[in-house]
Amino acid sequence: MNESQRQSLLSAIAISSGVAGFTNITPQQRADAFTNLEQFKTYPGRVAACVEMIGCDSLPFATANGNTADATVPGKLYALGVIQEFLKVGYNGLNDSDRGQLRSSIVTAARQLAMPSAADASSIKMDDSKRILAMKIAALLADLATREFPQRWQTFVTDLFAPVSSGGIWCEPGADAGAKTIGVKICLECLKLITEDCTDSDFNAKISTVRRNDILLGFNEVTHQILPPLFELLSKQYGDLNNAKSTLSQMNQYLASSGRTTAQMTPEEKAQYQIQLDKRDAAGAILADELGTIEKFCQSMPLDWMFKVENGVDFVAALLHLLREDVAKIQLLSVACLQQLAIRKLDQDQWFRVISSLPSALFEASKASAQRASERGIDPNCIEMLVEQLDYHRSLSKMGSILVTCHLAHITADRDVSSGKGPKFEAVSRYLRLLSEMMSHQSGVICGEQINTWVGLLRDPAIVRTNVLNPHLGRVLNAYMTHVVKIRWDDVWDQNHPYSSLIEASWDDDEEYHEWLGNLRSKASQLFRAIGSTEPEIAATAIHLKVRTLLNAHSSGEPRDQLNPENNELTVHSTACQEFEGVTQPLDNILHGIPSWALDNGSYDEKRTRIRNTIRPLLSELANLIVAWNPNDVWLKFRRTTLLEALKHYWKYDPSTLPTGVDSLLVYLSVTDNPPKDILSEDVVGLRKKSGVSLVAVAKKVPDLLVPWLSQLSDRAKSLLSSGGMSPVNEMHLYEFLSCVATAVENPVDRSNFIADVLGNSIRLLDSPEIQNSITSVEGLLSFLGIAQAAGNPASVTDPTFVKKVTNDFQLLFSSLNQLLSVGKRCHEASKKRPNGGLPIQNLSDTVDDSCNFPDEGPVGINELAINDPFVPLWPKILPTLLKVLDVTLRVWHPECQATLLQNNIQRYAIAISDDEAFLATKQDGSVKGVFGEGGTAGSIVSGTDRRDLNLAPRWSGWFNESRNTCFQLLGLICMQRVIFAPELSHLYPQFVAVVANQEHLRSMEHRHFNQYLKQFIEIMMLSCPAPLYQSHLTAILGPVFEHLQYRLQYSWNPVLGKGSLGIESTRPMGSENCIAAANQLASLGVERWLISYYARGGLFVGDLDNVTGEAAVEKARVELTRTYADMLQSTLALKGAWALVLANKAREDLAFKRNDPSKLMSGPNNKLTNGKDYLNADGSKRTLAQLHIDARRLIRIDKLCHFLLLENEQIAGSLVVTVIQCLEYPDAYTCRRCTRIVHRILESVAWLDKYTELLGYRLLSAAVKAIVTEPKWMVGTEWDMINVIRDVYNRLVLGQYLLPGGQGPGLQMPRDPSNPMMFEQTKVADKPLLGGGILTATSDFPRRILMEIGMSQEEVVATEKSLSEKRSAKEQKDIFRDLLRVAADKTKQAEGQNRGENGILDRAGAEESLLHGKLRQPQVAALPEKLVTYSMMKKKEGSDSPDPADGPWHGNIFD
């Protein structure tokens, strides 16, 4: 590059960087400059030119007006950037000589920058331009080192850490911080970058593993050259920092003695004062830089680097000492270094050293902080100091807790700690005391950092058995009980809170605070419960004192602030209400956690008896205080309700106050406003709802204790119901309450009679002429809901009287159905908790019948079912009406009815989605507070109005959703209770099938309806039906359903996949603007063609909703339906849910039997604690005798249902398998991954049958191969699952190999049939899919045809099959398929050319994402060809080569 080109380049650099000397730069000049700089990056001699530029002392150039300007800094930065880019693309092509020259030039440039100039001799501050250059050079040196060190750049450490005068970059010994230590900054930054690149997993793709290991081994060899200079620098700069601070302190004292301040200093004094400030800041900056590098060492380098004490070098001691220094955030950086060590796996000596040293170090740091505060003339514990040190205290609390959490094993494994004596026990106890005392901090974030640690300590049985926690739990419990009380943020904003500034420093705003509080409360529940369980005396004493103190201080609402101006009552924001709200969670969880021995009347040892004698009086007084409290304010009544609900755990052992408490809750169900209002206030409605919920909670916990008062409770409930004024929700709560109590009645007949009496009113309402007339026809239902009247009188939908009447009418219908559903569910749940697990057998045998002959696995009469479930006898009365309601509701969506409703501007909203469904279709985040909050979707379907208004139009959609979903759930309930299979209902079964499997209903449902239909009814029916009844009860329903699902899903996804006659525009939702046109299409296109477009948009009518949200709703409906179908099949094929747990339990039993180790059956998952005594399920839950009997029946159903679905009915099997194959093509990774599991189960069940060969060997395999070869973006992450499907198909249909269940394990080769060498022998488990299933004995050519269709020759297919036969492990076979599919994918991609992008979900995945091309990706920094040989390796080899006398024969010289 000649001088003219050099000047042109410097000019372009100056223009683009805005160097002084250029004015009035035009956009064209700036664009030309950028163009020149980009072109220079392709110039062949660019590296040499850049090396020359960075070696120059300055880079002057002539401007257009003849002046000279300086571009040294931007010029060198640009040159360094060009060289750095060259390292990535061209460095590996250089020879050894060129690489050495380039490296030498960079080191020379660094040394030149580090060399102190004459100006630096008198300067303390570091020049900003030099600092920027130093950072860039450090990055370049790090890039060079990762490519060269240690094999090719053995002098790297010497080049960096030798002083400048000795040819290095490091500062001279004793150099002051600032301009003279620029070389130190280069070295520290370089080490930091290398450590990050070689250890941080985020950079694994940048540097190869071998190269990283070589670098780290090289560093280990030269630690003696790195660590001493770093420690010496640390000591020197800390000394300089302290000297400067001491001098400043003396100056301040001198000024104070003369009555002056720093503002009154003379010019000479100001100059001297500023010099000391600069020295302090410069030394602090160097210390901060060094701590940043040390933090990376602590994070990733060998622990000996920090913990080894040698020749006065002790980094851990230095870090502990630096905790007292607040300049340049050195405190925080020191804590960060210690936190990185805490995360590491410290050995016992290292860990005990840290926890032993931390308390004294923090004591010294606290003294230093107090000294600084006194020098400023303020209180060390004042708010100002707390705010300043909040970050330090928070990080300290986090580091301290991590140090315990990551090393719990050191506490449990040490004998001193376990025995409760000795220096190690004292060290742990002292450290835990330090942590617990930290939580006295006024900011809750300090507590928040430690909660996981205390929960972890309390959950470890070995730690709980020691005395190490007991002294500290009182402080811990009180701290968390204090901080779970909500802060009134208005006081913070108004600066009325005593700690306003501290709270504002702790959280950015109230939203962040409430999110933090929610997380804290969630975790604190475990803490309170654990403390109650492990130390019930401490917990009971603390909660008793807390509640009693609150009642003494706030029982009447004192200080009566934040009052409601209308009635002068307390509000939710009043201090008293917030205090009582904060104590509810601790009370509930502590009482829940207290063990039974602390409250019952059993006989225990002396210690437990003493604790019980202490606890029982405290809790008795506590219960009496709460029950006797009778506040007047609505919100205090609400808080009392929550406290009464918490007492349910105590009432289980002492029910003396139970009747009074329940009576109080019943009274609150009818509470009114004071003064009374025509419409109840939201506060009173909330109190009533909470009271009802609490009643149900109490009844579920202690139903047996309420049975003696059942008659009185029933009379009281009837009185409340007959009084009027109760909301449907409260009525529901009453019914649930009574049903929970009734389930505890011992006599089955009495139970059933009571439930019938409780629900008698609901059944009578459903049988009333008004309801029956409304559900007889679609017209009657539309009139009942006020829809029909809107056609002739549009104003009726907003007429207050009419709206109230219609709303009340619907509430009667819906409430009746909902009450039946709720009580039915309660009764069913209670029946499953009975000793027989809900089985229609009174006495279960101790062993399960191995013959699998279960008389109850068939039709069971209602009388037998009613022994467990008192709701069952009501079904003959309920079912006919239920079927009518469901039938007429589904008829509203028939095409002809839809067309009529869509034509009317108001009636159309009856079939629209609701505002709530629109909200669920939007992306949720914390900024939107629900449907009615700011940014919610209220009023988006019916523009300008929502369901809270006196308008029927926005209510209809919600009403239809409620009634439809309730009906589906009731259908699921009748199946779960097995009543639908009872002989007494056989005469109703044809009517049942005619409704639930009606083809018109199935075709007309929207996706969202069908989704609920599958989840709430079809899946439950398949899981609940006894195996002998599959043919008689499931065939008529599942056949039409599965056949229709294939049709529905196909036409839903075709437009997305670009198939069929409809384009992607057909997936747009139908709104108010185009609904009339859609309705008119029904007549012109016909029902069949109209339904195709109906499924394309998910059947949705979105009203006035915006297009973006409407399209999201359509997409959500389509995806959810597909996922629901996949999940349903997984459940019924025992791939998830309760049936999968049965198989997991059986696998555990087989393993325990095989190993003769019953303890395997008593261990649960690693994340759950067990007592080692009880038999457990695979998920860690307790395994009961009833469950053994239930699981035995489920095992039969698992086998029989799979056989029924795939082998007994062609309509069901064909539709099911074809739909699953189609689902593999749909662009949804969730569905695809789950369908691959379903495919394995299908292959295990039917691969051995000839009639499935074409379906599996061609259609299934072609879909799977296409999904891999086309590499769509949505498939990323599921490729291995799909390849395993290909492997399973090919092995079973071609190679005669079968796999373990789920496509796992190696290919198990079957031998050839001796009588026919062209065929394989069948497996012994062909009819047992749960053991691996069978193979196709006659090899199929369908899979081979697929391979040839993707470009493989016959010879390549033969070679592939040979490899698959020789290499049968799962990994090897999958790698074989990946390699051949990669070749096919490359051919396909080449054929596509530029016609397919990489941005859409259906577009091809990029090379970085593709699994097929994963092995082709290479790291930027590859391994060096030179093998690394270090001094340590050589010494180790020499040691191993020399004979050791101790290595002789064991008998020594005994025969000499």
mmCIF file of N, CA, C and O in Angstrom, residues 545-555 558 576 579-583:
data_model
loop_
_atom_site.group_PDB
_atom_site.id
_atom_site.type_symbol
_atom_site.label_atom_id
_atom_site.label_comp_id
_atom_site.label_asym_id
_atom_site.label_seq_id
_atom_site.Cartn_x
_atom_site.Cartn_y
_atom_site.Cartn_z
ATOM 1 N N LEU A 545 -47.893 -16.575 69.235
ATOM 2 C CA LEU A 545 -47.533 -15.211 69.623
ATOM 3 C C LEU A 545 -47.919 -14.215 68.543
ATOM 4 O O LEU A 545 -48.436 -13.125 68.843
ATOM 5 N N LYS A 546 -47.700 -14.587 67.277
ATOM 6 C CA LYS A 546 -48.001 -13.698 66.154
ATOM 7 C C LYS A 546 -49.497 -13.391 66.084
ATOM 8 O O LYS A 546 -49.908 -12.220 65.984
ATOM 9 N N VAL A 547 -50.327 -14.428 66.152
ATOM 10 C CA VAL A 547 -51.782 -14.226 66.033
ATOM 11 C C VAL A 547 -52.310 -13.460 67.239
ATOM 12 O O VAL A 547 -53.145 -12.552 67.101
ATOM 13 N N ARG A 548 -51.847 -13.827 68.417
ATOM 14 C CA ARG A 548 -52.324 -13.130 69.611
ATOM 15 C C ARG A 548 -51.936 -11.656 69.576
ATOM 16 O O ARG A 548 -52.747 -10.781 69.924
ATOM 17 N N THR A 549 -50.722 -11.369 69.134
ATOM 18 C CA THR A 549 -50.281 -9.971 69.029
ATOM 19 C C THR A 549 -51.148 -9.201 68.038
ATOM 20 O O THR A 549 -51.556 -8.061 68.295
ATOM 21 N N LEU A 550 -51.440 -9.831 66.897
ATOM 22 C CA LEU A 550 -52.264 -9.158 65.889
ATOM 23 C C LEU A 550 -53.673 -8.901 66.408
ATOM 24 O O LEU A 550 -54.245 -7.827 66.180
ATOM 25 N N LEU A 551 -54.250 -9.884 67.082
ATOM 26 C CA LEU A 551 -55.600 -9.691 67.598
ATOM 27 C C LEU A 551 -55.637 -8.607 68.668
ATOM 28 O O LEU A 551 -56.599 -7.822 68.742
ATOM 29 N N ASN A 552 -54.618 -8.549 69.489
ATOM 30 C CA ASN A 552 -54.569 -7.486 70.501
ATOM 31 C C ASN A 552 -54.435 -6.116 69.868
ATOM 32 O O ASN A 552 -54.987 -5.127 70.365
ATOM 33 N N ALA A 553 -53.708 -6.057 68.746
ATOM 34 C CA ALA A 553 -53.422 -4.758 68.131
ATOM 35 C C ALA A 553 -54.469 -4.331 67.107
ATOM 36 O O ALA A 553 -54.714 -3.133 66.929
ATOM 37 N N HIS A 554 -55.093 -5.302 66.413
ATOM 38 C CA HIS A 554 -55.916 -4.936 65.256
ATOM 39 C C HIS A 554 -57.292 -5.605 65.254
ATOM 40 O O HIS A 554 -57.965 -5.601 64.213
ATOM 41 N N SER A 555 -57.741 -6.172 66.338
ATOM 42 C CA SER A 555 -58.996 -6.934 66.298
ATOM 43 C C SER A 555 -60.190 -6.089 65.889
ATOM 44 O O SER A 555 -61.139 -6.586 65.284
ATOM 45 N N GLU A 558 -57.889 -1.424 64.215
ATOM 46 C CA GLU A 558 -56.931 -0.358 64.483
ATOM 47 C C GLU A 558 -55.732 -0.482 63.533
ATOM 48 O O GLU A 558 -55.327 -1.586 63.212
ATOM 49 N N ALA A 576 -54.797 -3.194 59.195
ATOM 50 C CA ALA A 576 -55.250 -4.384 59.915
ATOM 51 C C ALA A 576 -55.521 -5.542 58.954
ATOM 52 O O ALA A 576 -55.139 -6.694 59.223
ATOM 53 N N GLU A 579 -52.250 -6.996 57.629
ATOM 54 C CA GLU A 579 -51.532 -7.764 58.636
ATOM 55 C C GLU A 579 -52.170 -9.150 58.806
ATOM 56 O O GLU A 579 -51.468 -10.164 58.889
ATOM 57 N N PHE A 580 -53.500 -9.209 58.875
ATOM 58 C CA PHE A 580 -54.159 -10.505 59.021
ATOM 59 C C PHE A 580 -54.015 -11.352 57.754
ATOM 60 O O PHE A 580 -53.917 -12.576 57.826
ATOM 61 N N GLU A 581 -53.994 -10.684 56.607
ATOM 62 C CA GLU A 581 -53.782 -11.420 55.356
ATOM 63 C C GLU A 581 -52.406 -12.066 55.352
ATOM 64 O O GLU A 581 -52.218 -13.195 54.875
ATOM 65 N N GLY A 582 -51.412 -11.359 55.909
ATOM 66 C CA GLY A 582 -50.053 -11.893 55.927
ATOM 67 C C GLY A 582 -49.860 -13.063 56.869
ATOM 68 O O GLY A 582 -48.957 -13.881 56.655
ATOM 69 N N VAL A 583 -50.684 -13.189 57.895
ATOM 70 C CA VAL A 583 -50.500 -14.276 58.866
ATOM 71 C C VAL A 583 -51.254 -15.541 58.453
ATOM 72 O O VAL A 583 -51.015 -16.617 59.009
#
